[in-house]
Amino acid sequence: MNVKKIMVIGAGQMGAGIAQVCAQAGYSVVLNDLKQEFVDRGLAVINKNLSRQVEKARLTQQQMDEFINNLIPSTNITDATEVDLVIEAAVENMEIKTKIFKQLDEIVPDHVILASNTSSLPITEIAAATNRPEKVIGMHFMNPVPVMKLVEIIRGLATADEVYQTIEDITKTLNKIPVEVNDFPGFVSNRILMPMINEAIFTLYEGVATKEAIDEVMKLGMNHPMGPLTLADFIGLDTCLYIMETLHEGFGDDKYRPCPLLRKYVKAGWLGKKTGRGFYVYE
Ligand SMILES: CC(=O)CC(=O)SCCNC(=O)CCNC(=O)[C@H](O)C(C)(C)COP(=O)(O)OP(=O)(O)OC[C@H]1O[C@@H](n2cnc3c(N)ncnc32)[C@H](O)[C@@H]1OP(=O)(O)O
Ligand SMILES: NC(=O)C1=CN([C@@H]2O[C@H](COP(=O)(O)OP(=O)(O)OC[C@H]3O[C@@H](n4cnc5c(N)ncnc54)[C@H](OP(=O)(O)O)[C@@H]3O)[C@@H](O)[C@H]2O)C=CC1
C-alpha cells in the first residue's frame, strides 16, 4: 500500500518525536492533539530538535524548512479522513485508546491503517473496538524517537500480513529497525524493561540505597546509558505505572505489582521530567 499522508494523534513526547521522524522521511504529517497549545508544544519541540541539527551542520536550513512544511497542525480528529495511516500516541489508557480507535474507524476510508504506539496495552483489544481489526497494528517507537533505532511491531490476533508488511516497510523508510513481536502484555520491550525499573523503585522504597546510588550501580556496573530511576523519570512515571498495571492484570501474577512509591508519586503529580519532578527535580 502506498502511504503518503500520516496522522499522529497526541503531540506529547512520543507523538512529537514520531511526527518529526515521519516529516523528515518526506511524509505529509497531520499532528493532532486535543488543544492547540499541546500541538504548539509538540511543534516547538520538533523545531528545537531540528534547529540543533542545523547548528551542528547535519541539516541545511532549507532541509529543516522542508521538514517543518510537511507538518500540519490539527485539533480535529476528522482530519484523519485525508490520511492513509494513523499512528495514535495519546495517553496509555485503554478507555481513551478504544474511544479514539472507534471514532477513527467510523470516519476514515476503508484502506486506512490504524496503528497504536501503546507501550503495553493489548493490540487485539484495541482492534476489537473497530470493524477493521485486520488493519490495526502496534507500532511501538522508543523514547527519544529521533535517536532510538527500534520500532517494535506488534501483530494483533487479526492483523493482516499485508498490513504488517506495509508497517515494516514504512518503519524502514523512517530509518528505523523493525522487530516483529506477538501481542502479549508489555510485548517484549516493557515486559523486560519495566519490572527492572519497578524493582529499582522497590530498592529505593525499602531503603537499600539512595536514588543516586541505585542509578550509579546500573550505569557504572551494567553500562546502562541512564540509571533506572532517571529512565523512569524520562519515560514518565504515569506511563510506568500504567505499564506495570497492564502487566499485573494481564498476567495475573503478583511479581508485576507496582511499587507503592510509584503509585504515590503519580498521585502527587510527580510524573518525572515532563512535570519537572519525579525521583529527581528538573529545572
Ligand atoms: C516506555 C516504552 O514503552 C519504551 C521506551 O521508550 S523505554 C525507553 C528507551 N530509551 C532508553 O532506554 C534511553 C536510554 N538513554 C539513552 O540512550 C541516552 O541517555 C540518550 C540517547 C537519551 C541521551 O544520550 P546521551 O549520550 O546521554 O546524551 P547526549 O549526548 O545529550 O545525546 C546524544 C544524542 O541524542 C540526542 N538527544 C538526546 N535526547 C534527545 C531527545 N529527547 N530528543 C531528540 N534527541 C535527543 C542528542 O541531541 C544527541 O545527538 P547527537 O549525538 O546527534 O549530537
Ligand atoms: N514515554 C515513553 O517513553 C513512551 C511512551 N509510549 C506510549 O506513547 C503514548 C504517549 O506517551 P507520551 O508521549 O509519553 O505521553 P505524553 O503525556 O507526553 O503525551 C500524551 C499526549 O496525548 C494527548 N492526548 C490525551 N488524550 C488524547 C486524545 N483523546 N486525543 C488526542 N490527544 C490526546 C495528551 O494531552 P493531555 O496533556 O491533555 O492529556 C498529551 O499531549 C502512550 O501510549 C505511551 O505508553 C511508547 C513508547 C515510549
GROMACS .gro file of C-alpha atoms and ligand atoms in nm:
model
  385
    1MET     CA    1   0.000   0.000   0.000
    2ASN     CA    2   0.123   0.348  -0.087
    3VAL     CA    3   0.124   0.562   0.226
    4LYS     CA    4   0.179   0.934   0.165
    5LYS     CA    5   0.000   1.110   0.445
    6ILE     CA    6   0.010   1.015   0.813
    7MET     CA    7  -0.180   1.144   1.114
    8VAL     CA    8  -0.017   1.130   1.457
    9ILE     CA    9  -0.263   1.157   1.746
   10GLY     CA   10  -0.115   1.302   2.066
   11ALA     CA   11   0.154   1.569   2.045
   12GLY     CA   12   0.330   1.471   2.369
   13GLN     CA   13   0.688   1.349   2.391
   14MET     CA   14   0.623   1.039   2.177
   15GLY     CA   15   0.378   1.192   1.930
   16ALA     CA   16   0.607   1.487   1.859
   17GLY     CA   17   0.904   1.253   1.804
   18ILE     CA   18   0.704   1.026   1.573
   19ALA     CA   19   0.576   1.326   1.374
   20GLN     CA   20   0.933   1.455   1.345
   21VAL     CA   21   1.080   1.134   1.202
   22CYS     CA   22   0.786   1.092   0.963
   23ALA     CA   23   0.821   1.452   0.839
   24GLN     CA   24   1.197   1.401   0.796
   25ALA     CA   25   1.127   1.092   0.584
   26GLY     CA   26   0.915   1.305   0.348
   27TYR     CA   27   0.565   1.209   0.463
   28SER     CA   28   0.300   1.472   0.498
   29VAL     CA   29   0.212   1.459   0.871
   30VAL     CA   30  -0.101   1.582   1.048
   31LEU     CA   31  -0.010   1.634   1.416
   32ASN     CA   32  -0.325   1.617   1.627
   33ASP     CA   33  -0.394   1.682   1.994
   34LEU     CA   34  -0.692   1.792   2.199
   35LYS     CA   35  -0.588   2.156   2.228
   36GLN     CA   36  -0.390   2.394   2.009
   37GLU     CA   37  -0.145   2.463   2.295
   38PHE     CA   38  -0.045   2.092   2.305
   39VAL     CA   39   0.004   2.085   1.927
   40ASP     CA   40   0.213   2.403   1.954
   41ARG     CA   41   0.423   2.250   2.231
   42GLY     CA   42   0.490   1.943   2.013
   43LEU     CA   43   0.583   2.159   1.714
   44ALA     CA   44   0.816   2.367   1.934
   45VAL     CA   45   1.000   2.050   2.043
   46ILE     CA   46   1.039   1.943   1.678
   47ASN     CA   47   1.163   2.290   1.587
   48LYS     CA   48   1.420   2.279   1.867
   49ASN     CA   49   1.544   1.930   1.767
   50LEU     CA   50   1.581   2.023   1.401
   51SER     CA   51   1.746   2.359   1.482
   52ARG     CA   52   2.008   2.169   1.683
   53GLN     CA   53   2.078   1.956   1.375
   54VAL     CA   54   2.115   2.273   1.164
   55GLU     CA   55   2.354   2.424   1.422
   56LYS     CA   56   2.562   2.106   1.405
   57ALA     CA   57   2.561   2.137   1.021
   58ARG     CA   58   2.389   1.796   0.986
   59LEU     CA   59   2.094   1.960   0.813
   60THR     CA   60   2.067   2.272   0.599
   61GLN     CA   61   1.817   2.543   0.689
   62GLN     CA   62   1.640   2.461   0.363
   63GLN     CA   63   1.600   2.093   0.460
   64MET     CA   64   1.469   2.195   0.800
   65ASP     CA   65   1.215   2.427   0.639
   66GLU     CA   66   1.103   2.145   0.410
   67PHE     CA   67   1.052   1.911   0.708
   68ILE     CA   68   0.859   2.177   0.901
   69ASN     CA   69   0.643   2.237   0.594
   70ASN     CA   70   0.549   1.868   0.595
   71LEU     CA   71   0.376   1.918   0.933
   72ILE     CA   72   0.008   2.013   0.952
   73PRO     CA   73  -0.130   2.109   1.295
   74SER     CA   74  -0.473   1.970   1.388
   75THR     CA   75  -0.714   1.972   1.681
   76ASN     CA   76  -0.991   1.797   1.492
   77ILE     CA   77  -0.988   1.417   1.466
   78THR     CA   78  -1.194   1.433   1.145
   79ASP     CA   79  -0.874   1.550   0.970
   80ALA     CA   80  -0.797   1.176   0.970
   81THR     CA   81  -1.027   1.135   0.671
   82GLU     CA   82  -0.744   1.263   0.449
   83VAL     CA   83  -0.463   1.029   0.559
   84ASP     CA   84  -0.353   0.672   0.475
   85LEU     CA   85  -0.215   0.580   0.817
   86VAL     CA   86  -0.293   0.696   1.170
   87ILE     CA   87  -0.036   0.647   1.446
   88GLU     CA   88  -0.200   0.701   1.783
   89ALA     CA   89   0.026   0.821   2.065
   90ALA     CA   90  -0.224   0.953   2.319
   91VAL     CA   91  -0.209   0.864   2.687
   92GLU     CA   92  -0.162   0.497   2.794
   93ASN     CA   93  -0.523   0.429   2.883
   94MET     CA   94  -0.742   0.160   2.726
   95GLU     CA   95  -1.065   0.358   2.754
   96ILE     CA   96  -0.915   0.660   2.578
   97LYS     CA   97  -0.746   0.449   2.310
   98THR     CA   98  -1.055   0.241   2.228
   99LYS     CA   99  -1.263   0.561   2.209
  100ILE     CA  100  -1.015   0.712   1.962
  101PHE     CA  101  -0.997   0.393   1.751
  102LYS     CA  102  -1.376   0.352   1.742
  103GLN     CA  103  -1.415   0.711   1.629
  104LEU     CA  104  -1.140   0.679   1.366
  105ASP     CA  105  -1.292   0.358   1.232
  106GLU     CA  106  -1.622   0.536   1.176
  107ILE     CA  107  -1.474   0.829   0.983
  108VAL     CA  108  -1.171   0.711   0.783
  109PRO     CA  109  -1.185   0.536   0.442
  110ASP     CA  110  -1.158   0.156   0.430
  111HIS     CA  111  -0.793   0.142   0.321
  112VAL     CA  112  -0.661   0.337   0.623
  113ILE     CA  113  -0.434   0.150   0.867
  114LEU     CA  114  -0.476   0.231   1.236
  115ALA     CA  115  -0.156   0.188   1.439
  116SER     CA  116  -0.103   0.241   1.811
  117ASN     CA  117   0.220   0.342   1.981
  118THR     CA  118   0.091   0.182   2.302
  119SER     CA  119   0.372   0.060   2.524
  120SER     CA  120   0.181  -0.231   2.676
  121LEU     CA  121  -0.193  -0.241   2.605
  122PRO     CA  122  -0.328  -0.538   2.403
  123ILE     CA  123  -0.349  -0.453   2.032
  124THR     CA  124  -0.616  -0.722   1.990
  125GLU     CA  125  -0.844  -0.544   2.239
  126ILE     CA  126  -0.787  -0.204   2.075
  127ALA     CA  127  -0.860  -0.365   1.736
  128ALA     CA  128  -1.185  -0.516   1.867
  129ALA     CA  129  -1.322  -0.163   1.914
  130THR     CA  130  -1.318  -0.126   1.534
  131ASN     CA  131  -1.475  -0.301   1.236
  132ARG     CA  132  -1.131  -0.337   1.074
  133PRO     CA  133  -0.925  -0.547   1.320
  134GLU     CA  134  -0.714  -0.673   1.028
  135LYS     CA  135  -0.593  -0.315   0.973
  136VAL     CA  136  -0.500  -0.247   1.337
  137ILE     CA  137  -0.140  -0.295   1.449
  138GLY     CA  138   0.109  -0.190   1.718
  139MET     CA  139   0.388   0.042   1.608
  140HIS     CA  140   0.590   0.093   1.925
  141PHE     CA  141   0.860   0.358   1.898
  142MET     CA  142   1.123   0.410   2.168
  143ASN     CA  143   1.197   0.733   2.352
  144PRO     CA  144   1.364   0.962   2.237
  145VAL     CA  145   1.216   0.876   1.899
  146PRO     CA  146   1.465   1.069   1.682
  147VAL     CA  147   1.755   0.881   1.844
  148MET     CA  148   1.639   0.525   1.913
  149LYS     CA  149   1.663   0.272   1.630
  150LEU     CA  150   1.396   0.022   1.733
  151VAL     CA  151   1.032   0.005   1.636
  152GLU     CA  152   0.864  -0.296   1.798
  153ILE     CA  153   0.585  -0.401   1.561
  154ILE     CA  154   0.303  -0.590   1.728
  155ARG     CA  155   0.065  -0.814   1.542
  156GLY     CA  156  -0.282  -0.828   1.690
  157LEU     CA  157  -0.470  -1.157   1.662
  158ALA     CA  158  -0.638  -1.044   1.339
  159THR     CA  159  -0.367  -0.820   1.185
  160ALA     CA  160  -0.338  -0.897   0.812
  161ASP     CA  161   0.000  -0.995   0.666
  162GLU     CA  162  -0.007  -0.713   0.410
  163VAL     CA  163  -0.074  -0.460   0.687
  164TYR     CA  164   0.224  -0.595   0.881
  165GLN     CA  165   0.436  -0.571   0.565
  166THR     CA  166   0.327  -0.210   0.497
  167ILE     CA  167   0.418  -0.104   0.851
  168GLU     CA  168   0.751  -0.285   0.835
  169ASP     CA  169   0.831  -0.107   0.505
  170ILE     CA  170   0.730   0.233   0.645
  171THR     CA  171   0.946   0.174   0.953
  172LYS     CA  172   1.247   0.121   0.728
  173THR     CA  173   1.173   0.445   0.538
  174LEU     CA  174   1.193   0.620   0.877
  175ASN     CA  175   1.547   0.488   0.912
  176LYS     CA  176   1.439   0.262   1.199
  177ILE     CA  177   1.476  -0.110   1.252
  178PRO     CA  178   1.153  -0.311   1.285
  179VAL     CA  179   1.131  -0.612   1.516
  180GLU     CA  180   0.820  -0.830   1.497
  181VAL     CA  181   0.654  -0.949   1.818
  182ASN     CA  182   0.324  -1.101   1.919
  183ASP     CA  183   0.052  -0.947   2.129
  184PHE     CA  184   0.114  -1.025   2.496
  185PRO     CA  185   0.110  -0.777   2.786
  186GLY     CA  186   0.407  -0.541   2.761
  187PHE     CA  187   0.512  -0.713   2.435
  188VAL     CA  188   0.887  -0.781   2.464
  189SER     CA  189   1.031  -0.437   2.547
  190ASN     CA  190   0.828  -0.346   2.852
  191ARG     CA  191   0.779  -0.699   2.980
  192ILE     CA  192   1.153  -0.696   3.041
  193LEU     CA  193   1.234  -0.327   3.100
  194MET     CA  194   0.952  -0.222   3.330
  195PRO     CA  195   0.989  -0.492   3.601
  196MET     CA  196   1.356  -0.384   3.621
  197ILE     CA  197   1.251  -0.022   3.673
  198ASN     CA  198   0.982  -0.128   3.924
  199GLU     CA  199   1.242  -0.330   4.116
  200ALA     CA  200   1.470  -0.024   4.126
  201ILE     CA  201   1.179   0.172   4.279
  202PHE     CA  202   1.129  -0.106   4.540
  203THR     CA  203   1.501  -0.089   4.614
  204LEU     CA  204   1.463   0.283   4.690
  205TYR     CA  205   1.135   0.225   4.881
  206GLU     CA  206   1.297  -0.036   5.105
  207GLY     CA  207   1.590   0.195   5.182
  208VAL     CA  208   1.854  -0.030   5.031
  209ALA     CA  209   2.030   0.271   4.876
  210THR     CA  210   1.978   0.631   4.768
  211LYS     CA  211   1.832   0.707   4.426
  212GLU     CA  212   2.172   0.831   4.311
  213ALA     CA  213   2.341   0.511   4.429
  214ILE     CA  214   2.084   0.288   4.257
  215ASP     CA  215   2.131   0.475   3.930
  216GLU     CA  216   2.512   0.471   3.962
  217VAL     CA  217   2.517   0.094   4.018
  218MET     CA  218   2.324   0.029   3.699
  219LYS     CA  219   2.512   0.291   3.495
  220LEU     CA  220   2.864   0.204   3.602
  221GLY     CA  221   2.807  -0.164   3.676
  222MET     CA  222   2.589  -0.262   3.382
  223ASN     CA  223   2.679   0.009   3.130
  224HIS     CA  224   2.319   0.133   3.104
  225PRO     CA  225   2.315   0.483   2.948
  226MET     CA  226   2.076   0.602   3.221
  227GLY     CA  227   2.008   0.463   3.568
  228PRO     CA  228   1.660   0.306   3.606
  229LEU     CA  229   1.518   0.588   3.820
  230THR     CA  230   1.641   0.854   3.576
  231LEU     CA  231   1.496   0.644   3.294
  232ALA     CA  232   1.160   0.618   3.477
  233ASP     CA  233   1.151   0.998   3.509
  234PHE     CA  234   1.238   1.023   3.140
  235ILE     CA  235   0.962   0.781   3.029
  236GLY     CA  236   0.704   0.939   3.265
  237LEU     CA  237   0.602   0.782   3.597
  238ASP     CA  238   0.235   0.775   3.491
  239THR     CA  239   0.330   0.569   3.185
  240CYS     CA  240   0.548   0.339   3.401
  241LEU     CA  241   0.257   0.282   3.640
  242TYR     CA  242   0.009   0.214   3.357
  243ILE     CA  243   0.250  -0.040   3.208
  244MET     CA  244   0.302  -0.220   3.542
  245GLU     CA  245  -0.077  -0.231   3.590
  246THR     CA  246  -0.120  -0.382   3.244
  247LEU     CA  247   0.142  -0.649   3.322
  248HIS     CA  248  -0.011  -0.719   3.666
  249GLU     CA  249  -0.363  -0.751   3.530
  250GLY     CA  250  -0.265  -0.921   3.204
  251PHE     CA  251  -0.059  -1.199   3.364
  252GLY     CA  252  -0.245  -1.211   3.696
  253ASP     CA  253   0.091  -1.256   3.866
  254ASP     CA  254   0.193  -1.059   4.175
  255LYS     CA  255   0.551  -1.041   4.061
  256TYR     CA  256   0.432  -0.747   3.848
  257ARG     CA  257   0.270  -0.549   4.135
  258PRO     CA  258   0.357  -0.180   4.100
  259CYS     CA  259   0.567  -0.041   4.386
  260PRO     CA  260   0.355   0.172   4.627
  261LEU     CA  261   0.613   0.450   4.595
  262LEU     CA  262   0.546   0.466   4.221
  263ARG     CA  263   0.172   0.500   4.289
  264LYS     CA  264   0.237   0.769   4.548
  265TYR     CA  265   0.447   0.980   4.313
  266VAL     CA  266   0.189   0.954   4.035
  267LYS     CA  267  -0.090   1.052   4.278
  268ALA     CA  268   0.120   1.355   4.379
  269GLY     CA  269   0.151   1.457   4.015
  270TRP     CA  270   0.526   1.391   4.023
  271LEU     CA  271   0.533   1.238   3.677
  272GLY     CA  272   0.904   1.284   3.605
  273LYS     CA  273   1.082   1.512   3.364
  274LYS     CA  274   0.766   1.621   3.184
  275THR     CA  275   0.621   1.778   3.502
  276GLY     CA  276   0.955   1.900   3.643
  277ARG     CA  277   0.964   1.649   3.929
  278GLY     CA  278   0.978   1.275   3.970
  279PHE     CA  279   1.255   1.090   4.152
  280TYR     CA  280   1.467   1.393   4.065
  281VAL     CA  281   1.388   1.764   4.028
  282TYR     CA  282   1.426   1.925   3.683
  283GLU     CA  283   1.469   2.296   3.603
  284LIG     C1  284   0.844   0.304   2.778
  284LIG     C2  285   0.841   0.241   2.644
  284LIG     O1  286   0.736   0.198   2.602
  284LIG     C3  287   0.959   0.217   2.559
  284LIG     C4  288   1.072   0.310   2.577
  284LIG     O2  289   1.087   0.404   2.505
  284LIG     S1  290   1.175   0.273   2.703
  284LIG     C5  291   1.300   0.396   2.692
  284LIG     C6  292   1.400   0.361   2.586
  284LIG     N1  293   1.502   0.460   2.589
  284LIG     C7  294   1.613   0.447   2.662
  284LIG     O3  295   1.636   0.346   2.727
  284LIG     C8  296   1.704   0.565   2.659
  284LIG     C9  297   1.826   0.546   2.744
  284LIG     N2  298   1.909   0.663   2.734
  284LIG    C10  299   1.992   0.685   2.627
  284LIG     O4  300   2.000   0.605   2.535
  284LIG    C11  301   2.072   0.811   2.629
  284LIG     O5  302   2.084   0.857   2.761
  284LIG    C12  303   2.010   0.926   2.541
  284LIG    C13  304   2.011   0.885   2.394
  284LIG    C14  305   1.867   0.961   2.582
  284LIG    C15  306   2.093   1.053   2.560
  284LIG     O6  307   2.223   1.021   2.525
  284LIG     P1  308   2.349   1.090   2.597
  284LIG     O7  309   2.468   1.047   2.522
  284LIG     O8  310   2.338   1.063   2.741
  284LIG     O9  311   2.321   1.243   2.586
  284LIG     P2  312   2.351   1.345   2.468
  284LIG    O10  313   2.495   1.342   2.428
  284LIG    O11  314   2.292   1.472   2.517
  284LIG    O12  315   2.262   1.291   2.348
  284LIG    C16  316   2.306   1.202   2.247
  284LIG    C17  317   2.232   1.237   2.119
  284LIG    O13  318   2.090   1.218   2.140
  284LIG    C18  319   2.021   1.340   2.111
  284LIG     N3  320   1.910   1.351   2.206
  284LIG    C19  321   1.916   1.333   2.340
  284LIG     N4  322   1.793   1.348   2.394
  284LIG    C20  323   1.709   1.374   2.291
  284LIG    C21  324   1.570   1.399   2.283
  284LIG     N5  325   1.490   1.396   2.391
  284LIG     N6  326   1.516   1.422   2.160
  284LIG    C22  327   1.593   1.424   2.049
  284LIG     N7  328   1.726   1.400   2.051
  284LIG    C23  329   1.782   1.377   2.170
  284LIG    C24  330   2.123   1.449   2.131
  284LIG    O14  331   2.093   1.563   2.055
  284LIG    C25  332   2.249   1.383   2.082
  284LIG    O15  333   2.251   1.387   1.941
  284LIG     P3  334   2.389   1.395   1.857
  284LIG    O16  335   2.471   1.277   1.901
  284LIG    O17  336   2.341   1.385   1.718
  284LIG    O18  337   2.450   1.523   1.893
  285LIG     N1  338   0.710   0.784   2.738
  285LIG     C1  339   0.771   0.685   2.675
  285LIG     O1  340   0.891   0.662   2.697
  285LIG     C2  341   0.696   0.601   2.580
  285LIG     C3  342   0.558   0.608   2.570
  285LIG     N2  343   0.491   0.530   2.481
  285LIG     C4  344   0.347   0.538   2.468
  285LIG     O2  345   0.316   0.651   2.388
  285LIG     C5  346   0.191   0.708   2.431
  285LIG     C6  347   0.211   0.853   2.464
  285LIG     O3  348   0.308   0.866   2.568
  285LIG     P1  349   0.386   1.002   2.594
  285LIG     O4  350   0.406   1.075   2.467
  285LIG     O5  351   0.499   0.970   2.680
  285LIG     O6  352   0.275   1.081   2.682
  285LIG     P2  353   0.252   1.237   2.700
  285LIG     O7  354   0.176   1.252   2.826
  285LIG     O8  355   0.381   1.311   2.679
  285LIG     O9  356   0.160   1.276   2.574
  285LIG     C7  357   0.032   1.228   2.550
  285LIG     C8  358  -0.040   1.334   2.469
  285LIG    O10  359  -0.163   1.283   2.417
  285LIG     C9  360  -0.265   1.378   2.444
  285LIG     N3  361  -0.396   1.316   2.447
  285LIG    C10  362  -0.458   1.254   2.550
  285LIG     N4  363  -0.580   1.211   2.510
  285LIG    C11  364  -0.593   1.246   2.379
  285LIG    C12  365  -0.697   1.233   2.282
  285LIG     N5  366  -0.813   1.176   2.314
  285LIG     N6  367  -0.677   1.281   2.157
  285LIG    C13  368  -0.561   1.342   2.124
  285LIG     N7  369  -0.459   1.359   2.213
  285LIG    C14  370  -0.476   1.312   2.338
  285LIG    C15  371  -0.224   1.438   2.576
  285LIG    O11  372  -0.293   1.556   2.603
  285LIG     P3  373  -0.318   1.593   2.763
  285LIG    O12  374  -0.190   1.650   2.808
  285LIG    O13  375  -0.431   1.687   2.759
  285LIG    O14  376  -0.354   1.463   2.831
  285LIG    C16  377  -0.075   1.458   2.554
  285LIG    O15  378  -0.046   1.577   2.482
  285LIG    C17  379   0.142   0.621   2.547
  285LIG    O16  380   0.057   0.520   2.497
  285LIG    C18  381   0.271   0.560   2.599
  285LIG    O17  382   0.254   0.440   2.666
  285LIG    C19  383   0.557   0.444   2.395
  285LIG    C20  384   0.693   0.436   2.398
  285LIG    C21  385   0.773   0.511   2.495
   0.00000   0.00000   0.00000
